[in-house]
Coordinates of C-alpha atoms in Angstrom, one line a residue:
X1 CA 74.5 87.8 134.3
X2 CA 78.3 87.2 134.6
X3 CA 78.0 83.7 133.0
X4 CA 75.9 85.1 130.2
X5 CA 78.5 87.8 129.6
X6 CA 81.4 85.3 129.6
X7 CA 79.5 83.1 127.1
X8 CA 79.0 86.1 124.9
X9 CA 82.7 86.8 124.9
X10 CA 83.6 83.2 124.2
X11 CA 81.2 83.1 121.4
X12 CA 82.6 86.3 119.9
X13 CA 86.2 84.9 120.2
X14 CA 85.2 81.7 118.5
X15 CA 83.9 83.7 115.5
X16 CA 87.2 85.4 115.2
X17 CA 89.3 82.3 115.5
X18 CA 89.2 81.5 111.7
X19 CA 90.8 84.9 111.0
X20 CA 93.7 84.6 113.5
X21 CA 96.1 83.2 110.9
X22 CA 95.6 85.8 108.3
X23 CA 95.6 88.4 111.0
X24 CA 99.1 87.2 112.1
X25 CA 100.3 87.2 108.5
X26 CA 99.2 90.8 108.2
X27 CA 100.8 91.7 111.5
X28 CA 104.1 90.2 110.4
X29 CA 103.8 92.1 107.1
X30 CA 103.3 95.4 108.9
X31 CA 106.0 94.7 111.5
X32 CA 108.5 94.1 108.7
X33 CA 107.4 97.3 106.9
X34 CA 108.0 99.3 110.0
X35 CA 111.4 97.8 110.7
X36 CA 112.4 98.4 107.0
X37 CA 111.2 102.1 107.1
X38 CA 113.2 102.6 110.3
X39 CA 116.4 100.9 109.2
X40 CA 116.6 101.2 105.4
X41 CA 116.7 104.4 103.4
X42 CA 117.5 105.5 99.8
X43 CA 120.1 108.1 99.3
X44 CA 119.6 111.2 97.1
X45 CA 120.6 108.9 94.3
X46 CA 118.3 105.9 94.0
X47 CA 121.4 103.7 93.6
X48 CA 122.4 104.4 97.2
X49 CA 121.4 101.9 99.9
X50 CA 121.6 103.2 103.5
X51 CA 121.1 100.7 106.4
X52 CA 121.1 102.3 109.8
X53 CA 123.0 105.2 108.3
X54 CA 125.7 103.0 106.7
X55 CA 126.2 103.0 103.0
X56 CA 126.0 99.4 101.8
X57 CA 125.6 100.2 98.1
X58 CA 128.8 98.5 97.2
X59 CA 127.5 95.2 98.5
X60 CA 124.6 95.3 96.1
X61 CA 126.5 95.8 92.9
X62 CA 127.0 92.1 92.2
X63 CA 123.3 91.4 92.7
X64 CA 122.4 94.4 90.4
X65 CA 124.7 93.1 87.6
X66 CA 123.4 89.5 88.0
X67 CA 119.8 90.8 87.8
X68 CA 120.6 92.8 84.7
X69 CA 122.3 89.8 83.0
X70 CA 119.4 87.5 83.9
X71 CA 116.9 89.9 82.3
X72 CA 119.1 90.2 79.3
X73 CA 119.5 86.4 79.0
X74 CA 115.7 85.9 79.3
X75 CA 114.8 88.6 76.8
X76 CA 117.6 88.1 74.3
X77 CA 118.4 84.4 74.5
X78 CA 115.1 82.9 75.5
X79 CA 112.6 85.2 73.9
X80 CA 114.8 86.0 70.9
X81 CA 114.7 89.8 71.2
X82 CA 117.8 90.7 69.2
X83 CA 117.4 94.4 69.6
X84 CA 117.5 94.2 73.4
X85 CA 120.7 95.7 74.6
X86 CA 122.8 95.4 77.8
X87 CA 125.5 97.9 78.9
X88 CA 126.7 97.0 82.3
X89 CA 123.6 97.4 84.4
X90 CA 121.7 99.4 81.8
X91 CA 119.1 97.6 79.7
X92 CA 117.0 98.9 76.8
X93 CA 115.5 98.1 73.5
X94 CA 117.1 99.9 70.6
X95 CA 115.7 103.5 70.6
X96 CA 113.7 103.1 73.8
X97 CA 114.3 104.5 77.3
X98 CA 117.4 103.0 79.0
X99 CA 116.8 101.7 82.5
X100 CA 119.5 101.1 85.1
X101 CA 119.1 98.1 87.4
X102 CA 119.7 99.3 91.0
X103 CA 119.3 97.5 94.3
X104 CA 115.6 98.4 94.5
X105 CA 115.0 96.5 91.2
X106 CA 116.4 93.3 92.4
X107 CA 113.5 92.2 94.6
X108 CA 115.8 92.1 97.6
X109 CA 113.2 93.7 100.0
X110 CA 110.6 91.1 98.9
X111 CA 113.0 88.2 99.7
X112 CA 113.7 89.6 103.2
X113 CA 110.0 90.2 103.7
X114 CA 108.8 86.7 102.8
X115 CA 111.7 85.1 104.8
X116 CA 110.8 87.2 107.8
X117 CA 107.1 86.2 107.6
X118 CA 107.8 82.5 107.3
X119 CA 110.3 82.5 110.1
X120 CA 107.9 83.9 112.6
X121 CA 104.7 82.3 111.2
X122 CA 103.2 79.1 112.4
X123 CA 104.4 75.7 111.0
X124 CA 107.1 73.0 111.2
X125 CA 110.7 74.2 110.9
X126 CA 111.7 71.1 108.8
X127 CA 109.3 72.2 106.1
X128 CA 110.3 75.8 106.3
X129 CA 113.9 74.8 105.6
X130 CA 113.0 73.8 102.1
X131 CA 109.9 76.0 101.5
X132 CA 111.7 79.3 102.1
X133 CA 114.5 78.6 99.6
X134 CA 112.0 77.3 97.1
X135 CA 109.9 80.5 97.4
X136 CA 113.0 82.7 97.2
X137 CA 113.8 81.1 93.8
X138 CA 110.1 81.7 92.7
X139 CA 110.3 85.3 93.8
X140 CA 113.5 85.9 91.9
X141 CA 112.0 84.4 88.8
X142 CA 108.8 86.4 89.1
X143 CA 110.9 89.5 89.6
X144 CA 112.8 88.8 86.3
X145 CA 109.5 88.2 84.6
X146 CA 108.1 91.4 86.1
X147 CA 111.0 93.6 84.8
X148 CA 111.0 91.9 81.4
X149 CA 107.3 92.7 81.1
X150 CA 107.9 96.3 81.9
X151 CA 110.6 96.5 79.3
X152 CA 108.1 95.3 76.7
X153 CA 105.6 97.9 77.8
X154 CA 108.1 100.8 77.5
X155 CA 109.5 99.5 74.3
X156 CA 107.4 102.1 72.5
X157 CA 106.9 105.6 73.8
X158 CA 103.9 106.3 76.1
X159 CA 100.5 106.6 74.4
X160 CA 98.9 110.0 74.0
X161 CA 96.2 109.4 76.6
X162 CA 98.9 109.1 79.3
X163 CA 99.6 112.8 79.0
X164 CA 96.3 113.7 80.6
X165 CA 96.6 110.9 83.2
X166 CA 100.1 111.8 84.2
X167 CA 99.3 115.5 84.6
X168 CA 96.7 114.4 87.2
X169 CA 98.6 111.4 88.7
X170 CA 102.1 113.0 89.1
X171 CA 101.2 116.6 88.8
X172 CA 103.5 117.2 85.9
X173 CA 102.6 119.7 83.2
X174 CA 103.0 118.7 79.5
X175 CA 105.1 120.9 77.3
X176 CA 106.2 119.8 73.9
X177 CA 109.9 119.8 74.7
X178 CA 112.6 117.1 74.8
X179 CA 113.0 117.3 78.6
X180 CA 109.3 117.0 79.4
X181 CA 109.0 114.2 76.9
X182 CA 111.6 112.1 78.7
X183 CA 110.1 113.1 82.1
X184 CA 106.7 111.6 80.9
X185 CA 108.5 108.6 79.5
X186 CA 110.1 108.0 82.9
X187 CA 106.7 108.4 84.5
X188 CA 105.2 105.9 82.1
X189 CA 108.0 103.4 83.2
X190 CA 107.5 104.2 86.9
X191 CA 103.7 103.7 86.6
X192 CA 104.4 100.0 86.1
X193 CA 107.7 99.6 87.9
X194 CA 106.9 101.6 91.1
X195 CA 103.1 101.2 91.2
X196 CA 101.2 98.5 89.3
X197 CA 103.6 95.6 89.3
X198 CA 105.0 96.4 92.7
X199 CA 101.6 95.8 94.3
X200 CA 101.1 92.7 92.2
X201 CA 104.5 91.4 93.4
X202 CA 103.8 92.3 97.0
X203 CA 100.1 91.7 97.5
X204 CA 99.8 89.0 94.9
X205 CA 102.7 86.6 94.7
X206 CA 103.8 86.8 98.4
X207 CA 100.2 86.3 99.5
X208 CA 99.8 83.3 97.3
X209 CA 103.0 81.7 98.5
X210 CA 101.9 82.3 102.1
X211 CA 98.4 80.8 101.2
X212 CA 100.0 77.7 99.8
X213 CA 102.1 77.3 103.0
X214 CA 99.0 77.8 105.2
X215 CA 96.5 75.6 103.2
X216 CA 98.7 72.9 101.6
X217 CA 101.6 72.5 104.1
X218 CA 100.9 73.7 107.6
X219 CA 97.3 72.6 108.0
X220 CA 97.7 69.1 106.5
X221 CA 100.8 68.7 108.7
X222 CA 98.9 69.7 111.9
X223 CA 96.2 67.1 111.1
X224 CA 98.7 64.3 111.9
X225 CA 99.8 65.9 115.2
X226 CA 98.2 64.9 118.5
X227 CA 96.0 67.6 120.2
X228 CA 95.9 69.8 117.1
X229 CA 93.2 71.9 118.7
X230 CA 95.6 73.2 121.3
X231 CA 97.7 76.3 120.8
X232 CA 100.9 74.3 121.1
X233 CA 100.3 72.5 117.9
X234 CA 100.2 75.7 115.9
X235 CA 103.1 77.6 117.5
X236 CA 105.8 79.2 115.3
X237 CA 108.4 76.7 116.5
X238 CA 106.3 73.6 116.0

């Protein structure tokens, strides 16, 4: 009976083995999110970055300005949008809602997240030393593309159907006043900035970059190692 029970356990463990890598990826994702929630907070103003109670906002100003200038360069110089305007870290189309680029718009959290995952994930360090910087460049570019797409979306005021959706989604009540109009305009922006594209950026791009690492770099590398079936061949410091 004991042997049968042990065989059943081993059989069950063998079925779970194919999922251990994605399980470790998800664990690292959640561990980082927990650390971030404990250590990093936004002040009363979204511009404020607090890390362990220390105000580090001043250290992000250069990155905010660089991000704003990069978006402007992409929109104005590359895409030829002559009515796209930059004023310090504020960006907008002529007549549309002006948006300020703050530290939360720079993709800084995502860069730290992906770096954290790759550092503690399985795979050879020599390959991590070039893959992590390459992916950081990709994430920066995707973030510029993400924000540029949002600026195109909010170039025109929100559609009429959004009024009903926003009353349900954010609990705001529509009144035909200037203040409420701009509140709904900001909600239209946040729908894409805070919700839709954030999940695509997190769950989409970062997952794909991890998947490329797992399927195209780590696994092929391990095939050339002796004893690849052992745990030592797939350790994080291999």
